[in-house]
GROMACS .gro file of C-alpha atoms in nm:
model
   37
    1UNK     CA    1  -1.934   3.692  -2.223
    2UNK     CA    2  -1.755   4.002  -2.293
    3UNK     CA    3  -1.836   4.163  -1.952
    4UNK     CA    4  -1.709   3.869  -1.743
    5UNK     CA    5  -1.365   3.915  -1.936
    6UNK     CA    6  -1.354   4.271  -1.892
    7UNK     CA    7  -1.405   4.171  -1.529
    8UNK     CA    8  -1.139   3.921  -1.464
    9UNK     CA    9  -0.931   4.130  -1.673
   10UNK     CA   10  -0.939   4.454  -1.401
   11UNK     CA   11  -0.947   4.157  -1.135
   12UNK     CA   12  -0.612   4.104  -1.264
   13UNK     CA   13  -0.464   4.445  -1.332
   14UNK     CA   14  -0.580   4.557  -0.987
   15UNK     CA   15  -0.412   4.203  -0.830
   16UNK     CA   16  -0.080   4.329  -1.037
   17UNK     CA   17  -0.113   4.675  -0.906
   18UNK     CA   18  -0.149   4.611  -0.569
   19UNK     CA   19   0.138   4.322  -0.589
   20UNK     CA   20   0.353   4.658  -0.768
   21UNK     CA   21   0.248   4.884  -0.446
   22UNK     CA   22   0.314   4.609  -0.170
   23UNK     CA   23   0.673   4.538  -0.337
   24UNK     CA   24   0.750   4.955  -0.384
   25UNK     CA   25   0.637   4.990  -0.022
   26UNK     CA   26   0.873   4.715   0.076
   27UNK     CA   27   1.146   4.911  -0.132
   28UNK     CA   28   1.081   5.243  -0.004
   29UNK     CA   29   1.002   5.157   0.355
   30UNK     CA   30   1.342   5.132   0.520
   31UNK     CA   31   1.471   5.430   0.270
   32UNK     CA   32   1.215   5.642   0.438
   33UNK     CA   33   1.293   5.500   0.745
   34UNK     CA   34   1.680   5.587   0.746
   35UNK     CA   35   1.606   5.908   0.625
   36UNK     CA   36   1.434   6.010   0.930
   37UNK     CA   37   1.628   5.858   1.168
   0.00000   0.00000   0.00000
């Protein structure tokens, strides 16, 4: 019981992480991109 909650609990953090990274790399992308132009 315990170690199926643990589970779906990191399924979740690393869904919310990699929503976080996907939405910064949106954010930074054309930063980066002017920068070097």
């Amino acid at each position: 019981m315990e170690r199926s909650f643990m589970v779906n609990f990191i399924k979740k953090f690393l869904g919310f992480f990699f929503l976080l990274f996907s939405a910064g790399f949106v954010s930074w992308y054309p930063l980066i991109y002017l920068l070097k132009r």
